[in-house]
Short mmCIF file of C-alpha atoms and ligand atoms in Angstrom, two decimals:
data_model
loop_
_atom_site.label_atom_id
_atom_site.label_comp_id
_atom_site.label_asym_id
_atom_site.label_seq_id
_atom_site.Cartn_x
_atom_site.Cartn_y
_atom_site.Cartn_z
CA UNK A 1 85.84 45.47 56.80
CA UNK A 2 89.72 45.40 57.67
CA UNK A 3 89.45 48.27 58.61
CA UNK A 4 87.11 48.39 60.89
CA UNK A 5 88.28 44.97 62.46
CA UNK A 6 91.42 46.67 62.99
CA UNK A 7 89.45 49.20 65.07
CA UNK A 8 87.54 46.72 66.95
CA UNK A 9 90.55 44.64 67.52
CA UNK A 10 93.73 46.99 67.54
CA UNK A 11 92.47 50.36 68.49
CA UNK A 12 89.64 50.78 70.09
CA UNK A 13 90.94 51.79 73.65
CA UNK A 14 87.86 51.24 76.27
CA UNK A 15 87.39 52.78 79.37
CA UNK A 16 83.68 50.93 79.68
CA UNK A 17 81.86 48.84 77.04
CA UNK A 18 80.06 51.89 75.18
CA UNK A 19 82.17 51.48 72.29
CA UNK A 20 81.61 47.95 70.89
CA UNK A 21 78.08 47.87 72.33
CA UNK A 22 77.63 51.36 69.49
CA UNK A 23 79.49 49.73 67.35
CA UNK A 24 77.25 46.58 67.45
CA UNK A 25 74.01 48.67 67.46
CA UNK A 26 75.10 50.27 64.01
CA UNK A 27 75.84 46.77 62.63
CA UNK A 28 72.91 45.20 63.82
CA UNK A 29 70.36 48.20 62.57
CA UNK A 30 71.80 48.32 59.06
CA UNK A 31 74.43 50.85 59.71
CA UNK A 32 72.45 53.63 61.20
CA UNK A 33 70.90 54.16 64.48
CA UNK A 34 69.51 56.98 66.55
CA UNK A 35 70.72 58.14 70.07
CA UNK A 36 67.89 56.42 72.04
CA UNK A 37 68.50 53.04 70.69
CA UNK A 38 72.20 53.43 71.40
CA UNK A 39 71.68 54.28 74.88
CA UNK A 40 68.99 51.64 74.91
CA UNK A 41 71.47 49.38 74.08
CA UNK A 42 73.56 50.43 76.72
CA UNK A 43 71.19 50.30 79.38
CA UNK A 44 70.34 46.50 78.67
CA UNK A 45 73.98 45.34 80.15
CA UNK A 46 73.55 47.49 83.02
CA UNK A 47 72.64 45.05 85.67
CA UNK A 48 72.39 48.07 88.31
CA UNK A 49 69.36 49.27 86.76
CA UNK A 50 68.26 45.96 85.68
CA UNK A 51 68.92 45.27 89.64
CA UNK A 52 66.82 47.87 90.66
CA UNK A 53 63.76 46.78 88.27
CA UNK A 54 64.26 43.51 89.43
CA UNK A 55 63.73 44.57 93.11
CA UNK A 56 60.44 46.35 91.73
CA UNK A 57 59.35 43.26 89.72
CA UNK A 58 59.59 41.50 92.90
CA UNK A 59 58.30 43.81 95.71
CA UNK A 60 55.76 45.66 94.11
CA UNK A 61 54.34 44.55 90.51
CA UNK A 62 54.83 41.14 91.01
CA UNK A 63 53.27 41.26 94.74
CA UNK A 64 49.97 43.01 93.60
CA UNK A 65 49.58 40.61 90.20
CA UNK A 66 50.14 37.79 92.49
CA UNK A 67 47.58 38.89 94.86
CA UNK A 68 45.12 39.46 92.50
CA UNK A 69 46.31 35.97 90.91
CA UNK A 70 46.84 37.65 87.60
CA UNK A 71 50.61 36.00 88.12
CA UNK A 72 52.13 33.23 89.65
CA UNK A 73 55.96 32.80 90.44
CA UNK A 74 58.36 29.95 91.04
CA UNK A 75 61.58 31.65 91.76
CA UNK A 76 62.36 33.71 89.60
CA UNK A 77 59.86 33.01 87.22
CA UNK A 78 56.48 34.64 86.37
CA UNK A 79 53.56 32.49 84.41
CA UNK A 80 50.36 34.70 83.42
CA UNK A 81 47.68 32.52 84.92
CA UNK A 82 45.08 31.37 81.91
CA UNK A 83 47.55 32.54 79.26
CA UNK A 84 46.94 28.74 77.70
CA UNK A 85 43.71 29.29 77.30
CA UNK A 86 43.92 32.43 74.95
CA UNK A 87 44.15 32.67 71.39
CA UNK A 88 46.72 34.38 69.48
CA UNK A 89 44.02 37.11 68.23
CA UNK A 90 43.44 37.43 72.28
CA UNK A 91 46.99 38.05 73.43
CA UNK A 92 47.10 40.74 70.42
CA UNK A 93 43.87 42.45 71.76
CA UNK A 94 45.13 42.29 75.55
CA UNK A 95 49.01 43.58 74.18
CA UNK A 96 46.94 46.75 72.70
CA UNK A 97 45.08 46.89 75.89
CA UNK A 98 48.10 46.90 77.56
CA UNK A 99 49.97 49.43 75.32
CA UNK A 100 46.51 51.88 75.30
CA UNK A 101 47.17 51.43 79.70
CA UNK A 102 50.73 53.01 79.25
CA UNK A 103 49.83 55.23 76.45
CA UNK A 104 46.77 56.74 78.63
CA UNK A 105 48.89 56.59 82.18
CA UNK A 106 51.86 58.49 80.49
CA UNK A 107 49.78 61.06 79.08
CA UNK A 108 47.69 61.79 82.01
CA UNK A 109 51.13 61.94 84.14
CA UNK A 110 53.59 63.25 81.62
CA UNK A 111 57.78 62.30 82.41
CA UNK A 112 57.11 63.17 85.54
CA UNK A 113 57.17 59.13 86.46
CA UNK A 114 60.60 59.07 86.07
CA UNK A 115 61.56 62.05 88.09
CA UNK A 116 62.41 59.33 90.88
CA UNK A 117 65.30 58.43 88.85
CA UNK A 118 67.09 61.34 87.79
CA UNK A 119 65.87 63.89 90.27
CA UNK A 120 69.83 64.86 91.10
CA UNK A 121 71.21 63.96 87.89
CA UNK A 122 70.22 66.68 86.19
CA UNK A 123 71.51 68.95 89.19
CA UNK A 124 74.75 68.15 89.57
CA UNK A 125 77.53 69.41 87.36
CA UNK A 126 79.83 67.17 85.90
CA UNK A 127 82.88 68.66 87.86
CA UNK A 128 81.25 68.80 90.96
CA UNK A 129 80.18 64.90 90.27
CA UNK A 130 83.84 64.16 89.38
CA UNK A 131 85.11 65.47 93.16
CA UNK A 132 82.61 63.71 94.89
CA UNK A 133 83.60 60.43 93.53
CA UNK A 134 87.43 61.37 93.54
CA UNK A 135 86.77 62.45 97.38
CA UNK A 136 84.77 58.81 97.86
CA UNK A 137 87.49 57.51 95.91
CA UNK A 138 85.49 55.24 93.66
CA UNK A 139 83.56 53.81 96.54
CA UNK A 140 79.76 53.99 97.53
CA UNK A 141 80.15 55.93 100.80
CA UNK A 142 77.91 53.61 102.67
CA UNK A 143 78.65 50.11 102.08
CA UNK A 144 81.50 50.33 100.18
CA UNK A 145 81.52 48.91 97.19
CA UNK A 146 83.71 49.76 94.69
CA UNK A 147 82.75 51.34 91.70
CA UNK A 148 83.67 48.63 88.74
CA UNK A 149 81.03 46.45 90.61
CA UNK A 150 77.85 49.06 90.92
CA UNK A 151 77.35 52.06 89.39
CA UNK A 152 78.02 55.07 91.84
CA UNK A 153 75.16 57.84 92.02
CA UNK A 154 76.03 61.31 93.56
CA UNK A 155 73.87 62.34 95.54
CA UNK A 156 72.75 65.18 98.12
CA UNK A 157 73.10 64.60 101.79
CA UNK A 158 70.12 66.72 102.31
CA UNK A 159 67.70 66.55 99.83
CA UNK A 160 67.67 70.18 97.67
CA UNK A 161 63.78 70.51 97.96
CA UNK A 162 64.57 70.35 102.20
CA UNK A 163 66.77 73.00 102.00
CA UNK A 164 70.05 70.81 101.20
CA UNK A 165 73.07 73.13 99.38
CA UNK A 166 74.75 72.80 96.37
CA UNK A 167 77.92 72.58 98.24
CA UNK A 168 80.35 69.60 98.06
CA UNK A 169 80.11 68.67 101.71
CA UNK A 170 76.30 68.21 101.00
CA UNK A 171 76.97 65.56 98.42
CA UNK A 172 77.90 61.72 98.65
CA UNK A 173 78.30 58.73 96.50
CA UNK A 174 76.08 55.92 96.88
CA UNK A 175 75.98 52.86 94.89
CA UNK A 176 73.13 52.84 92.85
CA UNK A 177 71.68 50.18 95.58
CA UNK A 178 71.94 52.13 98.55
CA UNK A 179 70.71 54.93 97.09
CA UNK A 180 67.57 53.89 95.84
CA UNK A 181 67.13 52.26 99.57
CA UNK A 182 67.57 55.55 100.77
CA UNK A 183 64.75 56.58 98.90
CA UNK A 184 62.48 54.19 100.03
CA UNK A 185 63.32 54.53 103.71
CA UNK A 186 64.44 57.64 104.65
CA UNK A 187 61.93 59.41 106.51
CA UNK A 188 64.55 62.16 108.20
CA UNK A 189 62.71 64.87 108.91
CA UNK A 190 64.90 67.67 106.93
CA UNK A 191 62.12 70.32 107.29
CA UNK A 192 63.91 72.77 109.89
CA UNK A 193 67.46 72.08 108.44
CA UNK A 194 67.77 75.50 107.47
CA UNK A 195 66.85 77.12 110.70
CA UNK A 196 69.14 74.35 112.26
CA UNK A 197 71.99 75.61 110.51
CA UNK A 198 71.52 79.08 111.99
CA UNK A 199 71.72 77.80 115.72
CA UNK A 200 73.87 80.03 117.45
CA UNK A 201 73.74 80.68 121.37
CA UNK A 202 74.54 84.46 122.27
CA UNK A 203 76.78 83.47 125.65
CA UNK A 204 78.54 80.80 123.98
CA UNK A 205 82.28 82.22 123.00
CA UNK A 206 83.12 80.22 120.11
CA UNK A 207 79.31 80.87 118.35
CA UNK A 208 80.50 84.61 118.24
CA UNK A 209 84.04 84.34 117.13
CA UNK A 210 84.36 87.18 114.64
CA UNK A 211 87.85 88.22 114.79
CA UNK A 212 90.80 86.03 113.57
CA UNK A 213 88.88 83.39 111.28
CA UNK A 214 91.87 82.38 108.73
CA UNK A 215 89.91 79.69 106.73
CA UNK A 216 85.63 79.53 106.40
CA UNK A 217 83.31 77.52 104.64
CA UNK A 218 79.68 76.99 104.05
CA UNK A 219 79.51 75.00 107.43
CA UNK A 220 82.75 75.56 109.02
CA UNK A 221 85.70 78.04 110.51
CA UNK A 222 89.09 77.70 111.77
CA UNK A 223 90.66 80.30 113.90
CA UNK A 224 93.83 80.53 116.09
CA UNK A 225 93.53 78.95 119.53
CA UNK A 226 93.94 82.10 122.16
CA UNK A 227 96.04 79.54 124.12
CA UNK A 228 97.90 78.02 121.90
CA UNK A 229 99.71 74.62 122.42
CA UNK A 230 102.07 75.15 120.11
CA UNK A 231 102.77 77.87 117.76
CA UNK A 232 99.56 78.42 115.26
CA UNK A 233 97.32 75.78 116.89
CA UNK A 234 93.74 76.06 115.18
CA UNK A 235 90.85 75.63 115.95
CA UNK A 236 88.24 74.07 113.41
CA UNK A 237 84.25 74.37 114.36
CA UNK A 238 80.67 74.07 113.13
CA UNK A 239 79.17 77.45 112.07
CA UNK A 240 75.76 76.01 113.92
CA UNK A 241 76.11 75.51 117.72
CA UNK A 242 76.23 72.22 118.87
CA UNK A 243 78.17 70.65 121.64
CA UNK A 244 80.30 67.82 120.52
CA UNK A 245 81.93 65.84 117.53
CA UNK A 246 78.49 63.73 118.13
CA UNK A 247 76.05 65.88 117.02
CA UNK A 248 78.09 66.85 114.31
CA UNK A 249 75.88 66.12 110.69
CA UNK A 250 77.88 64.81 107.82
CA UNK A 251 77.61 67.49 105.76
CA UNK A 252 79.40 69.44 108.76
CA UNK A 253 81.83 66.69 108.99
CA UNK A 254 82.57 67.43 105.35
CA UNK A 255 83.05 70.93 105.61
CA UNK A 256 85.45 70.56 109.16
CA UNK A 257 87.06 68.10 107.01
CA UNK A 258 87.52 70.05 104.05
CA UNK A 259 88.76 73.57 105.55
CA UNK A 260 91.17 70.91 107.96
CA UNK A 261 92.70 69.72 104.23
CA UNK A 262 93.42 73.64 103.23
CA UNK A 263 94.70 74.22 106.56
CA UNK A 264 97.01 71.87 106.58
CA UNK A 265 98.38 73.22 103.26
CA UNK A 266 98.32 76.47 104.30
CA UNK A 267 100.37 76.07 107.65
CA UNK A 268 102.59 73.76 106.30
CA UNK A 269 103.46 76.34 103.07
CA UNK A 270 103.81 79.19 105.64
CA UNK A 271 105.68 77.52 108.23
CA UNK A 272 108.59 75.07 106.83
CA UNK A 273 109.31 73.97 110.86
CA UNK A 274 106.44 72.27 110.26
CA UNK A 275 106.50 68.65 110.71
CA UNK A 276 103.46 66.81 112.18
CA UNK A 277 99.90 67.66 113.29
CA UNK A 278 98.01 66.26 116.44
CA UNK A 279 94.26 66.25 115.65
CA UNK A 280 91.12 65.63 118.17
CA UNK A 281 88.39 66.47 119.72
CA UNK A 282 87.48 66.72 123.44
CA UNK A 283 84.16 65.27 124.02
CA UNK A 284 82.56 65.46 127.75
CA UNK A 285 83.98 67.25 130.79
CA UNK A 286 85.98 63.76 132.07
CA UNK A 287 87.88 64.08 128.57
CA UNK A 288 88.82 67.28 128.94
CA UNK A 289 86.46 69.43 126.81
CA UNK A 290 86.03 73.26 128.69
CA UNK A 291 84.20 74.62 125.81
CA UNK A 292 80.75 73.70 124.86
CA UNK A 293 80.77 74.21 121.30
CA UNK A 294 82.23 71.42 118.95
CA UNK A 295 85.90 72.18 118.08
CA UNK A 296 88.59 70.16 116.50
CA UNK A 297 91.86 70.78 117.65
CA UNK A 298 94.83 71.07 115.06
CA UNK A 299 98.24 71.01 116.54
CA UNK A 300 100.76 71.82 114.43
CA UNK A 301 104.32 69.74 115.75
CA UNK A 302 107.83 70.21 115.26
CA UNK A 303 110.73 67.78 115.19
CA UNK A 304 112.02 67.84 118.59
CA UNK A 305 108.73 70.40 120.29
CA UNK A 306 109.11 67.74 123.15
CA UNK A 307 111.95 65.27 124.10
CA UNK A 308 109.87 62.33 123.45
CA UNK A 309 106.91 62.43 121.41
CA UNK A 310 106.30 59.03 121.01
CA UNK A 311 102.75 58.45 121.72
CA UNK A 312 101.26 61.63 120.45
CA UNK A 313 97.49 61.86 122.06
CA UNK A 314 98.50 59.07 123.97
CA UNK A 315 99.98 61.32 126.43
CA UNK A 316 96.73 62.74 127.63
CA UNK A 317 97.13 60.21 130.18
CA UNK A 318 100.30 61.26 131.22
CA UNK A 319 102.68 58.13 130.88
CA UNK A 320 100.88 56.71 128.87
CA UNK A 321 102.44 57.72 125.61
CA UNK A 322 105.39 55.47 124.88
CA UNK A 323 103.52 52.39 125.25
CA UNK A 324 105.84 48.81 125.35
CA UNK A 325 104.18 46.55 122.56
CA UNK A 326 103.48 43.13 124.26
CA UNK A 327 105.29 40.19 122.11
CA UNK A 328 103.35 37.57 123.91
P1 LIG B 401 88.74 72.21 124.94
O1 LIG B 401 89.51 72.06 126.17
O2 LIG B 401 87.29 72.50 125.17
O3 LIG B 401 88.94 71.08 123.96
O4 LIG B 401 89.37 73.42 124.17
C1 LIG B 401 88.96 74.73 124.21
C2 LIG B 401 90.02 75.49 123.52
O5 LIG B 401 89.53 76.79 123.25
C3 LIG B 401 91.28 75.67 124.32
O6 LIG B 401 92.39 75.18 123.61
C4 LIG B 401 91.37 77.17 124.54
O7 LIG B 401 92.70 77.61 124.48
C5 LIG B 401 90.55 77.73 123.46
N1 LIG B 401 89.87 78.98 123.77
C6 LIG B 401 89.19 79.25 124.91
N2 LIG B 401 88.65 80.49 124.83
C7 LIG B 401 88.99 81.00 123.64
C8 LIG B 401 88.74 82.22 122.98
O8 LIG B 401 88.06 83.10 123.48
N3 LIG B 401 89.25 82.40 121.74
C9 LIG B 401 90.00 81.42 121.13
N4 LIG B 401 90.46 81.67 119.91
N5 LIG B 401 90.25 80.25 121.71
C10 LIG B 401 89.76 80.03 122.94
ZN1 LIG B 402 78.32 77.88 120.11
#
């Protein structure tokens, strides 16, 4: 017993409740307990899933019983209708009916019935999972929440049976709400991703850049500007055509982002005079843009490149850069 108190109480160093939750499970079934009851256990304080049931209780079961007055429901509660007029040798006989309904429906359909719920689980490697959420940093990529409040799903961009890689830039964290949402209500039409991806127009310059490409991706490539504004000014684009940072895809925003991390490393390791980057794009004619295929510019800076650089892409209206803060 002390010793075991002294466990529970001294050492046991949690990073989540799984220990004491085990620990209870063995107490409670006589010492001994198999896997499925553990995680059983588990599951019954995880209100994300019990979140998501609820939302099905509500929405779908519970609409159809009502309907067909099987159920009736005052907030959040459920009364069988007639269930005072049955005897206890009825309810028995209408549990087994119940049970034989499962039983029959889960034979017929096999575990496919839960392939809803772990269709990219079972994908994903752990490491893979693990830079995701690092890269999301603990947050569901869509609203935000962090991840000690809902449980964080990884999940692919593009769905893999539309074509969607196994890349990293195809992957994002979702709270476990969000992403069953998705589910429900996406109805993107992913069927030509693939050929999407290949989009490439055979007058367009930067769609046949072949020579020079010092960092490349699934998505993206970098390359040297031919006119540089300063010395090794890159140039970071979508494989696929496409004319502007607004018809860039996520996924594609991933992988610009990505190779622009490693680039940054790179230039900075190779060139110590190094100090700053500018980075933008040019989208439309009236901002500037003269080449018709999405690029982000990468503009390496040195300390003194310019006599004032106060401002930064400020200046692209000239005098506009050093700005005077208004007090009042
Ligand atoms: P924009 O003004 O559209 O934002 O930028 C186009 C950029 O592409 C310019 O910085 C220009 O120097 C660069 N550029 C134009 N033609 C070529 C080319 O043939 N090869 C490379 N590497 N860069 C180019
Ligand atoms: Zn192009």
């Amino acid at each position: 017993m002390n010793k075991l108190k002294d466990f529970i109480e001294k050492k046991m160093s949690m990073s989540h409740i799984y220990q004491p939750v085990m620990i209870k499970v063995l107490l409670e079934n006589g010492g001994t307990a198999d896997k499925k009851t553990i995680a059983q256990n588990i599951l019954s304080y995880d209100f994300s899933q019990v979140e998501y049931y609820e939302g099905i209780t509500n929405n779908m079961v519970g609409r159809v019983l009502r309907k067909n007055e099987v159920v009736s429901r005052y907030k959040n509660i459920y009364d069988l209708k007639l269930f005072k007029d049955l005897s206890s040798s009825e309810i028995q006989e209408l549990i087994d009916l119940c049970d034989q309904k499962i039983e029959e429906y889960i034979n017929q359909r096999g575990t496919k019935i839960w392939e809803h719920r772990r269709r990219n689980r079972k994908a994903i490697p752990g490491s893979t999972r693990y830079k995701v959420l690092k890269r999301a940093d603990g947050r569901c990529e869509l609203c935000g929440i962090s991840k000690e409040e809902k449980a964080l799903e990884v999940d692919h961009i593009i769905p893999k049976n539309n074509g969607g890689e196994d890349s990293i830039d195809n992957y994002q964290a979702l709270c476990f709400s969000c992403n069953a949402n998705k589910r429900d209500t996406d109805d993107t039409d992913f069927r030509n991703l693939n050929v999407k991806y290949q989009t490439r127009l055979s007058d367009c310059i930067f769609c046949n850049i072949s020579r020079n490409i010092i960092a490349e991706n699934e998505l993206s490539i970098a390359f040297y500007d031919k006119f540089p504004v300063t010395s090794k000014h890159v140039l970071v684009i979508p494989k696929r055509h496409c004319n502007d940072y607004f018809e860039l895809s996520q996924p594609e925003i991933n992988a610009m982002n990505r190779l622009t991390h490693e680039l940054k490393t790179k230039l900075s390791k190779e060139d110590t005079s190094i100090t700053g980057y500018n980075i933008g794009f040019n989208t439309g004619s009236d901002a500037g843009q003269t080449v018709f295929h999405c690029h982000m510019h990468l503009i390496p800076r040195r300390k003194g490149d310019v006599e004032n650089p106060i401002g930064g892409v400020r200046n692209l209206i000239p005098g506009k850069g050093d700005y005077k803060p208004k007090l009042h």
